[in-house]
PDB file of N, CA, C and O in Angstrom:
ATOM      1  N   UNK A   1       2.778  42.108  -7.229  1.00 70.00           N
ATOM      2  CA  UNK A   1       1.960  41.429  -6.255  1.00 70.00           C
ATOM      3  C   UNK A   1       1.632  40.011  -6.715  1.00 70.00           C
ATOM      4  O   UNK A   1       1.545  39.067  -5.930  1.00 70.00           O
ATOM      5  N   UNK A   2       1.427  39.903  -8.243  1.00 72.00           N
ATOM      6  CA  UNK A   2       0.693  38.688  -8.585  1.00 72.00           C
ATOM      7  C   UNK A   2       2.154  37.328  -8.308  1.00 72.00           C
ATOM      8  O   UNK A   2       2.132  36.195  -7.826  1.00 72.00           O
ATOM      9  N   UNK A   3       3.314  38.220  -8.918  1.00 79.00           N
ATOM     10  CA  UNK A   3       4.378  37.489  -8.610  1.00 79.00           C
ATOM     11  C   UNK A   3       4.809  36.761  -7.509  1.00 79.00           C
ATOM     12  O   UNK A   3       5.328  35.647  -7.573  1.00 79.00           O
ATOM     13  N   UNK A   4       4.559  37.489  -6.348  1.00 83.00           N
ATOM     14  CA  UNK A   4       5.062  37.129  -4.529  1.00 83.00           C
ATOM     15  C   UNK A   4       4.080  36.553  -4.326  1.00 83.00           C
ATOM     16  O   UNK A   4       4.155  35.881  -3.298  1.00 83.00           O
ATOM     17  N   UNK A   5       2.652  36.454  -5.107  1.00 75.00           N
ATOM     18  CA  UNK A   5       1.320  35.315  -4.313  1.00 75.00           C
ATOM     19  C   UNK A   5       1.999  33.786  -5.080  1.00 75.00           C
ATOM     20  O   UNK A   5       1.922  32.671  -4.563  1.00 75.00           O
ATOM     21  N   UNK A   6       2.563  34.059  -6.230  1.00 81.00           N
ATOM     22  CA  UNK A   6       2.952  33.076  -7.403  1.00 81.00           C
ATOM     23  C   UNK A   6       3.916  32.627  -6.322  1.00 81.00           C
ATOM     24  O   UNK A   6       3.395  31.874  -5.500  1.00 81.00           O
ATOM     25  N   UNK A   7       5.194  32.906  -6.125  1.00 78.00           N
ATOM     26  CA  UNK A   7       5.783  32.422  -5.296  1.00 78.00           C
ATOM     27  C   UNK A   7       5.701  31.896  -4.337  1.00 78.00           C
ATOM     28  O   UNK A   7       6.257  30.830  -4.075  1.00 78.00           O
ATOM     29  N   UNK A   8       4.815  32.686  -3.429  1.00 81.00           N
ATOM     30  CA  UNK A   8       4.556  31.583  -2.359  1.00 81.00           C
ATOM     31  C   UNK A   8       3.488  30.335  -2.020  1.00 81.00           C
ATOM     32  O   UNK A   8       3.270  29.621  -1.042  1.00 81.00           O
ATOM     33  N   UNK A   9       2.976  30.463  -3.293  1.00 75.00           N
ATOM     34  CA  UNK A   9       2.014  29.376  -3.183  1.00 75.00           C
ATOM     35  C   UNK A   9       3.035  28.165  -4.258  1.00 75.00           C
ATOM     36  O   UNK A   9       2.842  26.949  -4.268  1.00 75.00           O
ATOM     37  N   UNK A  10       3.790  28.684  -4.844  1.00 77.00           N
ATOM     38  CA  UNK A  10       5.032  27.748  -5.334  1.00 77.00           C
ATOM     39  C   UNK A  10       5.565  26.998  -4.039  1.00 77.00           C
ATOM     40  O   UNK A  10       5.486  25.798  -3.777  1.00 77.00           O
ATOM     41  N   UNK A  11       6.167  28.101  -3.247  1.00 74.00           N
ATOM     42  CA  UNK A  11       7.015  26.896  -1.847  1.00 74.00           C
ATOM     43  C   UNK A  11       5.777  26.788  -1.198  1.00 74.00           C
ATOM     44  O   UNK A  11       6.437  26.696  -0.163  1.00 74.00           O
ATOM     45  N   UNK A  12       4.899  26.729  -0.903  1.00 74.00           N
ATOM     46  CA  UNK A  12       3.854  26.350  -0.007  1.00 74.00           C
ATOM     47  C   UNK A  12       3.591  24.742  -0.710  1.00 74.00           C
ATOM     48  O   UNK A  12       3.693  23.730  -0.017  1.00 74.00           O
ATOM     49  N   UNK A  13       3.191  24.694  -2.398  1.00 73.00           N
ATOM     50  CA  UNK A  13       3.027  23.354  -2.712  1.00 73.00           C
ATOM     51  C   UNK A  13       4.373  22.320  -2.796  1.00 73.00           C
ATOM     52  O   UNK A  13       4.173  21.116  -2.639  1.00 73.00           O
ATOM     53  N   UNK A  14       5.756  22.822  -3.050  1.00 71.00           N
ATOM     54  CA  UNK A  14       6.636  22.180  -2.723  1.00 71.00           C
ATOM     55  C   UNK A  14       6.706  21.773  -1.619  1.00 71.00           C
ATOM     56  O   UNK A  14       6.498  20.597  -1.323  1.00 71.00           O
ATOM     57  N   UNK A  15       7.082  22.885  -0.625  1.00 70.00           N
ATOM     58  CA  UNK A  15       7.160  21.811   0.561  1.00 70.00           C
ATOM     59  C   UNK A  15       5.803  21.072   1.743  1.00 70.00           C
ATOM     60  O   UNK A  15       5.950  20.120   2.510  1.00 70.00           O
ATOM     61  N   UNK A  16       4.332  22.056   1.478  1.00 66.00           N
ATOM     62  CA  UNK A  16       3.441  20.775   2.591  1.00 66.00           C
ATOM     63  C   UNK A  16       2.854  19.786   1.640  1.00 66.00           C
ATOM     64  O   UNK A  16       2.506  18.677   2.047  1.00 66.00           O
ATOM     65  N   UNK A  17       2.706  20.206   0.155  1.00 59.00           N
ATOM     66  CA  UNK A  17       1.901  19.270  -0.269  1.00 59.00           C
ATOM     67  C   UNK A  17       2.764  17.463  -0.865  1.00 59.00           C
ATOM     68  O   UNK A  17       2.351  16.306  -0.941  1.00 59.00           O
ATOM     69  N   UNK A  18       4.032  18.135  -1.147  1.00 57.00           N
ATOM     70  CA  UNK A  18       4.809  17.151  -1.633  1.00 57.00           C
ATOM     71  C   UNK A  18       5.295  16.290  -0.275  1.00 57.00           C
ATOM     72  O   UNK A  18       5.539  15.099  -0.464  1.00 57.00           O
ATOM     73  N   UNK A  19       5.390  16.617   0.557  1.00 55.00           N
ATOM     74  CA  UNK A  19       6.191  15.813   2.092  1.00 55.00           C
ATOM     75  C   UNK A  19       5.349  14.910   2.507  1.00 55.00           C
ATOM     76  O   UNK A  19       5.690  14.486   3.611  1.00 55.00           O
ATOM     77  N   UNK A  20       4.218  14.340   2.029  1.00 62.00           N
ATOM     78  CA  UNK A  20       3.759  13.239   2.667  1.00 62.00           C
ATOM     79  C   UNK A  20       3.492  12.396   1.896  1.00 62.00           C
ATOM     80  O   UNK A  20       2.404  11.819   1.874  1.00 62.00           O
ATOM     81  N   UNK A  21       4.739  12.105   0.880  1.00 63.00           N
ATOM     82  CA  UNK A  21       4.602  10.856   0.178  1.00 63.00           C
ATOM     83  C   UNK A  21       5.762  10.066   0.474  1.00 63.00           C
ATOM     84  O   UNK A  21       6.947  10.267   0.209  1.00 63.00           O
ATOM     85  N   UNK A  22       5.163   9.086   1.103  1.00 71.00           N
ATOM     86  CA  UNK A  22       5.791   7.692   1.571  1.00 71.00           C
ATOM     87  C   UNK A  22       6.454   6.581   0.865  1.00 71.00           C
ATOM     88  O   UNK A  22       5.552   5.753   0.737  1.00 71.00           O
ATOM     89  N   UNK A  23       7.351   6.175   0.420  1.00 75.00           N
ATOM     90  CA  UNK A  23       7.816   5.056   0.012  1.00 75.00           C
ATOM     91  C   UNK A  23       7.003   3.283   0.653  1.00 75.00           C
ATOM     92  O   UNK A  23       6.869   2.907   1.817  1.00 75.00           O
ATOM     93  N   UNK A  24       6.754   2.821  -0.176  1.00 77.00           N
ATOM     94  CA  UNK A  24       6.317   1.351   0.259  1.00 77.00           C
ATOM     95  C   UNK A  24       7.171   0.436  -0.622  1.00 77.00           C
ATOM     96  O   UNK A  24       7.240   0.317  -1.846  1.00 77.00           O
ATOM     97  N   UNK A  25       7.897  -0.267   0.547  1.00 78.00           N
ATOM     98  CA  UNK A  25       8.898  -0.993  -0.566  1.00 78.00           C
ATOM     99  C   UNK A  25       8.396  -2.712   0.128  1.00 78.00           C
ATOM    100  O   UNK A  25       8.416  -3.149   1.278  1.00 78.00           O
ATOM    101  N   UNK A  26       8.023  -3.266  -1.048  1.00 79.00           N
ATOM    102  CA  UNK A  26       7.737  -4.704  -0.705  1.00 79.00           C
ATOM    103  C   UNK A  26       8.754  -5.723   0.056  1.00 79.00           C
ATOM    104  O   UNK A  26       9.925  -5.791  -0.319  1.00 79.00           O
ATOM    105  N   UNK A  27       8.345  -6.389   0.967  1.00 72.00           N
ATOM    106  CA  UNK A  27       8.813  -7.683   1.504  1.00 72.00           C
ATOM    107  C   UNK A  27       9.290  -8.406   0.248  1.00 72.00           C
ATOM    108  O   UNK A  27       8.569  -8.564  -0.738  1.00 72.00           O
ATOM    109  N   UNK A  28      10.759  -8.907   0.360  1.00 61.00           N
ATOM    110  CA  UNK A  28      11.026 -10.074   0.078  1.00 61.00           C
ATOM    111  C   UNK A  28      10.628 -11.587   0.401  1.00 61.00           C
ATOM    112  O   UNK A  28      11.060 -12.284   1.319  1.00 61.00           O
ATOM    113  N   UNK A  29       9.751 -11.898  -0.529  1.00 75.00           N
ATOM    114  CA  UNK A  29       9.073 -13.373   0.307  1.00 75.00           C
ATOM    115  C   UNK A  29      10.138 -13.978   0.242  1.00 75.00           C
ATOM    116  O   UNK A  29      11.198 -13.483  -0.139  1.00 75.00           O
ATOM    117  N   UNK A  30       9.860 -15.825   0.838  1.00 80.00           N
ATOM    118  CA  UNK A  30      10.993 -16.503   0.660  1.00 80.00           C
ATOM    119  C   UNK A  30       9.779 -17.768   0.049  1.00 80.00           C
ATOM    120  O   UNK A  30       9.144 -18.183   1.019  1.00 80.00           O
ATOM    121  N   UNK A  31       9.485 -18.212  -0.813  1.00 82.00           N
ATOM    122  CA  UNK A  31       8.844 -19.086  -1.380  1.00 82.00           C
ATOM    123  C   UNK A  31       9.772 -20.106  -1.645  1.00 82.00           C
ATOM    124  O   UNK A  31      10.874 -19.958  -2.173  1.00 82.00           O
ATOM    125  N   UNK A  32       9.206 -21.268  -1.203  1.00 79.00           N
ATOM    126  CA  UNK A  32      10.368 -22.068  -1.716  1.00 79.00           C
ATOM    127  C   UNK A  32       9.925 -23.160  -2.757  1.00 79.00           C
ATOM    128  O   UNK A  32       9.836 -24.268  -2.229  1.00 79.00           O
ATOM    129  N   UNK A  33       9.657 -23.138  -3.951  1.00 89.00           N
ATOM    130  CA  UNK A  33       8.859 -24.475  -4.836  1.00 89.00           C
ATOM    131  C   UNK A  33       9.438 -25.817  -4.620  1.00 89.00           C
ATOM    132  O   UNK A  33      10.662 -25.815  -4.482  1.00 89.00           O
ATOM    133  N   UNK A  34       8.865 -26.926  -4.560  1.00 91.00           N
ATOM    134  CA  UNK A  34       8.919 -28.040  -4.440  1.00 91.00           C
ATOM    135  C   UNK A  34       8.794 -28.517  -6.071  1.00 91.00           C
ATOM    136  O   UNK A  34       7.650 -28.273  -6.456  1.00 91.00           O
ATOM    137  N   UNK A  35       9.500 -29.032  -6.978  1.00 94.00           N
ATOM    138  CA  UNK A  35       9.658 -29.643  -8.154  1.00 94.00           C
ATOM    139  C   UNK A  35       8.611 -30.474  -8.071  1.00 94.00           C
ATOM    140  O   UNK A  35       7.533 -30.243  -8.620  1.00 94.00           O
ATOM    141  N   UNK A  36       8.988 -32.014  -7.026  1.00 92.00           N
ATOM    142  CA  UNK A  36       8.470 -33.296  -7.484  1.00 92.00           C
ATOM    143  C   UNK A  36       7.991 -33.404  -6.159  1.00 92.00           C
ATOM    144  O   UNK A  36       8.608 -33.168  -5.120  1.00 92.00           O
ATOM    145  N   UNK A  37       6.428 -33.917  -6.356  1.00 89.00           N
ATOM    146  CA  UNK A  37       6.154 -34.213  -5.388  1.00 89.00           C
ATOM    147  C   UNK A  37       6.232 -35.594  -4.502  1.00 89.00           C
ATOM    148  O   UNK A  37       6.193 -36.624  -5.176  1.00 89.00           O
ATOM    149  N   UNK A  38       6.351 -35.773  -2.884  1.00 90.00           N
ATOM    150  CA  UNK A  38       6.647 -37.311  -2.852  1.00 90.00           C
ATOM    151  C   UNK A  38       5.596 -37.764  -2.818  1.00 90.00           C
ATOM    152  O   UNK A  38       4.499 -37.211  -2.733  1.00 90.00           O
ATOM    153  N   UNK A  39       6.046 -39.476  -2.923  1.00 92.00           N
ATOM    154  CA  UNK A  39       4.723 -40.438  -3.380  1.00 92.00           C
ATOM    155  C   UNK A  39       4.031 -40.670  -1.825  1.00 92.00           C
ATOM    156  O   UNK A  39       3.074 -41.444  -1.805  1.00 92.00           O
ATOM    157  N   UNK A  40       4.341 -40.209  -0.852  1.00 93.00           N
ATOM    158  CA  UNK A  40       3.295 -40.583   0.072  1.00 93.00           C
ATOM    159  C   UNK A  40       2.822 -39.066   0.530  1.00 93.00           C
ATOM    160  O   UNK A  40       2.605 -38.597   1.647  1.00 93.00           O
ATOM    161  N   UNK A  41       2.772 -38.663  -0.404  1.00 95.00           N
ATOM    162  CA  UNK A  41       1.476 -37.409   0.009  1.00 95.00           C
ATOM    163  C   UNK A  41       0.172 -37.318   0.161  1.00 95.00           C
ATOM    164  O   UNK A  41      -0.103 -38.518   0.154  1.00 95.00           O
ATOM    165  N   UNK A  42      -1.033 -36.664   0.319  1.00 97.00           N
ATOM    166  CA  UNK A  42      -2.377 -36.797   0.172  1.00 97.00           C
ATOM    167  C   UNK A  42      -2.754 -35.571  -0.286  1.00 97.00           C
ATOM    168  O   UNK A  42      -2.235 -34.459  -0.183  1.00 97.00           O
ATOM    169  N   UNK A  43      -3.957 -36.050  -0.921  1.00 97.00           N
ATOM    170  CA  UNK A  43      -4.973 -35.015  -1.367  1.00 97.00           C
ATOM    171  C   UNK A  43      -6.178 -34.667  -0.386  1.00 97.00           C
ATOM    172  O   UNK A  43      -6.976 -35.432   0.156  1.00 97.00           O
ATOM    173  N   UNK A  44      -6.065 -33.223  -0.320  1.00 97.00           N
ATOM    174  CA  UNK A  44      -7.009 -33.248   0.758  1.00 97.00           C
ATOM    175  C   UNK A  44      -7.915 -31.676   0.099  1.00 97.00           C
ATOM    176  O   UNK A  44      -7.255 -30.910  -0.603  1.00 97.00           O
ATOM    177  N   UNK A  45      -9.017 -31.427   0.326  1.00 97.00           N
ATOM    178  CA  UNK A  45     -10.031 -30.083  -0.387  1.00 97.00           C
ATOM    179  C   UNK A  45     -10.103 -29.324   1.349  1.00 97.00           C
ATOM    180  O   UNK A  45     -10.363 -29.798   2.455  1.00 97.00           O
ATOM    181  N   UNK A  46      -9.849 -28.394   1.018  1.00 95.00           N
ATOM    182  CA  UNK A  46     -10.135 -27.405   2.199  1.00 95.00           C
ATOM    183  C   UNK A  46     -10.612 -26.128   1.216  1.00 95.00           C
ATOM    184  O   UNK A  46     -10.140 -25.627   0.195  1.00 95.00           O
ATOM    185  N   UNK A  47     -11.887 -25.838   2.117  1.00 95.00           N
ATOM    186  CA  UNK A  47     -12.594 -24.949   1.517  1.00 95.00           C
ATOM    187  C   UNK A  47     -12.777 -25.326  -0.299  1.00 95.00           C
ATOM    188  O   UNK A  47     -12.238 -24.568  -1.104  1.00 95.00           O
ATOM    189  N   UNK A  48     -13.404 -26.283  -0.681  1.00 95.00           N
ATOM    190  CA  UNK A  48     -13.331 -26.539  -1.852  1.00 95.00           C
ATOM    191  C   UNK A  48     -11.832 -26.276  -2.913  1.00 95.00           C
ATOM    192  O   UNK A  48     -11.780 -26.365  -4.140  1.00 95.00           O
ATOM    193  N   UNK A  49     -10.945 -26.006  -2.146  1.00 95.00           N
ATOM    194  CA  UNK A  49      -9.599 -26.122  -3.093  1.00 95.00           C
ATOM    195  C   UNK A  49      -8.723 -27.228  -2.323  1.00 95.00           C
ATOM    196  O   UNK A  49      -8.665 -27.344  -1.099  1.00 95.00           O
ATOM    197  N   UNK A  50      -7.926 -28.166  -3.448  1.00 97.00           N
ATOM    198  CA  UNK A  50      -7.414 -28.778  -3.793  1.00 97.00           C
ATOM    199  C   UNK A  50      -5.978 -28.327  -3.409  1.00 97.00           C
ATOM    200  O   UNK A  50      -5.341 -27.412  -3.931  1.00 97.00           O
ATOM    201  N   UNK A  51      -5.527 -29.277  -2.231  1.00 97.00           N
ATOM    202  CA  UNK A  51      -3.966 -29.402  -1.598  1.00 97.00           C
ATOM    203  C   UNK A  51      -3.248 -30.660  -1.471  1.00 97.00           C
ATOM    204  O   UNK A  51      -3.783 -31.768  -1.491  1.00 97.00           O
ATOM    205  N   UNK A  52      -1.732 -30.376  -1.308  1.00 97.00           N
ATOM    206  CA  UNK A  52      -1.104 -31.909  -1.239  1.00 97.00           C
ATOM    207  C   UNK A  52      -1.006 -31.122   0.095  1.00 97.00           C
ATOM    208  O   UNK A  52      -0.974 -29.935   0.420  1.00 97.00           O
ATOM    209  N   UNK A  53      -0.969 -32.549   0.836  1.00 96.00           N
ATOM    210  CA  UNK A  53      -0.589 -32.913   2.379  1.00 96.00           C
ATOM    211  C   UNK A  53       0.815 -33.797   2.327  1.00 96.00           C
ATOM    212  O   UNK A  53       0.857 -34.963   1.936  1.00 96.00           O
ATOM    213  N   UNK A  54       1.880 -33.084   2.759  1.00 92.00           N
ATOM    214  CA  UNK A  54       3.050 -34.287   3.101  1.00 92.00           C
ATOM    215  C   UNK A  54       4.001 -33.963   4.483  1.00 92.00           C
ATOM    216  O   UNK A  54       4.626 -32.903   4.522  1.00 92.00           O
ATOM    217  N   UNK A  55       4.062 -34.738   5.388  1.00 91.00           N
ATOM    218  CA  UNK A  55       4.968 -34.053   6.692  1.00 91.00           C
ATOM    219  C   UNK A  55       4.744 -33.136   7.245  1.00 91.00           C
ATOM    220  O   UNK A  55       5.600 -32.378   7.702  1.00 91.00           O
ATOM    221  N   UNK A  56       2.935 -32.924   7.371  1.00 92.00           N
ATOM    222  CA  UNK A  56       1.943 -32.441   8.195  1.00 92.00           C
ATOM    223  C   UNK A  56       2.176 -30.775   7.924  1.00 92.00           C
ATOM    224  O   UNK A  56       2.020 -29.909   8.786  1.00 92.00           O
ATOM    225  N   UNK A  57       2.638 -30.514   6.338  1.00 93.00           N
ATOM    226  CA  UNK A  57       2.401 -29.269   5.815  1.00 93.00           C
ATOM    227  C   UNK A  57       1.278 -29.350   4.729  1.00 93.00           C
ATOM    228  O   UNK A  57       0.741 -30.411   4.412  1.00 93.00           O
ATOM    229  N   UNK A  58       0.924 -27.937   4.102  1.00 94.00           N
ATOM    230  CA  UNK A  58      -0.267 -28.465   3.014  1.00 94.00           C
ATOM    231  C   UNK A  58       0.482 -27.302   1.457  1.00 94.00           C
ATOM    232  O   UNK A  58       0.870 -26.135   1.516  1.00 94.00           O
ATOM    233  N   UNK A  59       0.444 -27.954   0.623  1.00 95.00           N
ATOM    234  CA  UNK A  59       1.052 -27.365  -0.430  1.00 95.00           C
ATOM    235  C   UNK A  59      -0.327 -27.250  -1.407  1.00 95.00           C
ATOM    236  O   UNK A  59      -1.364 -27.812  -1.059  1.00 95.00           O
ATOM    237  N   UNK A  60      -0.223 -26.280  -2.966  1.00 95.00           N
ATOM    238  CA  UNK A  60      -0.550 -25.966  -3.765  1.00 95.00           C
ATOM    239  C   UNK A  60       0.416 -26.311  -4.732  1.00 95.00           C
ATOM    240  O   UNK A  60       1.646 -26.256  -4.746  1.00 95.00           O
ATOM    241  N   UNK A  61      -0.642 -26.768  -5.724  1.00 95.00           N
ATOM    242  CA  UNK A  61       0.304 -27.145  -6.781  1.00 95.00           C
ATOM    243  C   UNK A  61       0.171 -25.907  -7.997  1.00 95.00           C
ATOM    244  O   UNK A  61      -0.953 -25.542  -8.343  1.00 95.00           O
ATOM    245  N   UNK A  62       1.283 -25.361  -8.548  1.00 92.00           N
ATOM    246  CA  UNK A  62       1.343 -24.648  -9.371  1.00 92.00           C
ATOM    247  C   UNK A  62       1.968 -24.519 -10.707  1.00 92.00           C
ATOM    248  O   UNK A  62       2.668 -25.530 -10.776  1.00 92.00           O
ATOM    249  N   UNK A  63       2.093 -23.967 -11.623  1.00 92.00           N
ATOM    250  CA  UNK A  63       2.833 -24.154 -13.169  1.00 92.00           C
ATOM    251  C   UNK A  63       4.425 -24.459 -12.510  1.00 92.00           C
ATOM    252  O   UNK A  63       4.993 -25.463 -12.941  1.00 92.00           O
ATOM    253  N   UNK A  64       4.946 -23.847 -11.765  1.00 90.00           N
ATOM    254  CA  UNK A  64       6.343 -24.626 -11.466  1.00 90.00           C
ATOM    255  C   UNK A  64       6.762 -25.439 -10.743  1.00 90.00           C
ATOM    256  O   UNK A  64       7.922 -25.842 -10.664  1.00 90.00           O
ATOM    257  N   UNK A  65       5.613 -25.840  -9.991  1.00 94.00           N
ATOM    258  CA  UNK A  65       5.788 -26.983  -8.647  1.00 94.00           C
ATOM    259  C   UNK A  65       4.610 -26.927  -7.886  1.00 94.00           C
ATOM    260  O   UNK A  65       3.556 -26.418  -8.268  1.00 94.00           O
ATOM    261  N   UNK A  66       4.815 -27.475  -6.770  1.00 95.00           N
ATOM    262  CA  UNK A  66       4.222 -27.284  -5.459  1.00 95.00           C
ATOM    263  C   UNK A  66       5.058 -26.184  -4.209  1.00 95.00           C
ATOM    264  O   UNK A  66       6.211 -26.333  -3.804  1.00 95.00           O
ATOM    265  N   UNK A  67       4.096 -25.113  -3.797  1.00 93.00           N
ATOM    266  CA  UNK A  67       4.513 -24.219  -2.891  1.00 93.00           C
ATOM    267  C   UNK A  67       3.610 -24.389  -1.512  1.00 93.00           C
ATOM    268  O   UNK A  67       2.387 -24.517  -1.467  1.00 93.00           O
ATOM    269  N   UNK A  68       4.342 -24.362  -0.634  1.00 91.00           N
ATOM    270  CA  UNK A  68       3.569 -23.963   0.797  1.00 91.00           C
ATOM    271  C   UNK A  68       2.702 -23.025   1.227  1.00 91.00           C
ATOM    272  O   UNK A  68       2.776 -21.798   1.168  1.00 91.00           O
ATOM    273  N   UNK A  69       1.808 -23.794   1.701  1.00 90.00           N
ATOM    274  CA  UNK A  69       0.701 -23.123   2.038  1.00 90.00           C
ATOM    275  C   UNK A  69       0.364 -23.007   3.195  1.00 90.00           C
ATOM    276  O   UNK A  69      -0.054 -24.096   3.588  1.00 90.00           O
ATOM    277  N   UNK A  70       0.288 -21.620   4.608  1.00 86.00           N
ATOM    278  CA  UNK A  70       0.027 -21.612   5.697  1.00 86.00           C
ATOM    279  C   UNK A  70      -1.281 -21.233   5.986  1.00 86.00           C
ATOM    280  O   UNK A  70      -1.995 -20.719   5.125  1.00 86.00           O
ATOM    281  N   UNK A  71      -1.532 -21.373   6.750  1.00 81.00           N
ATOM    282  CA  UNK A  71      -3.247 -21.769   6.896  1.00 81.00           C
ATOM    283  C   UNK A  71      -3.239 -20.514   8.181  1.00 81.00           C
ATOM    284  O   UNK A  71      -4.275 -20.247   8.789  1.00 81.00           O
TER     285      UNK A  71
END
């Protein structure tokens, strides 16, 4: 008896408890860094942080460049 309760609470946790785990597989961003920045850019503070403005986008500057920033 103890065996056939053993068992079926074996396939009972295999198959309802294990079947509702989902895979989450991340987005590929597409970031694109900017090296050098050009000389007619601006500095502008939104929300107290610090952005370049150039060709009416707004970037962050970071350890490898400047990246885009959407608002």
């Amino acid at each position: 008896m103890k065996a056939t309760f053993s068992f079926i609470f074996l396939l009972f946790y295999a198959f309802v408890l294990t079947s509702c785990v989902t895979t989450v597989r991340p987005r590929p961003t597409n970031v694109v860094v900017v090296k050098k920045i050009p000389r007619a850019h601006k500095i502008v503070y939104i929300n107290g942080h610090q952005y370049y403005k150039w060709n009416g986008k707004h970037y962050r500057k970071t350890t490898k460049g400047y990246v885009f920033v959407r608002f």
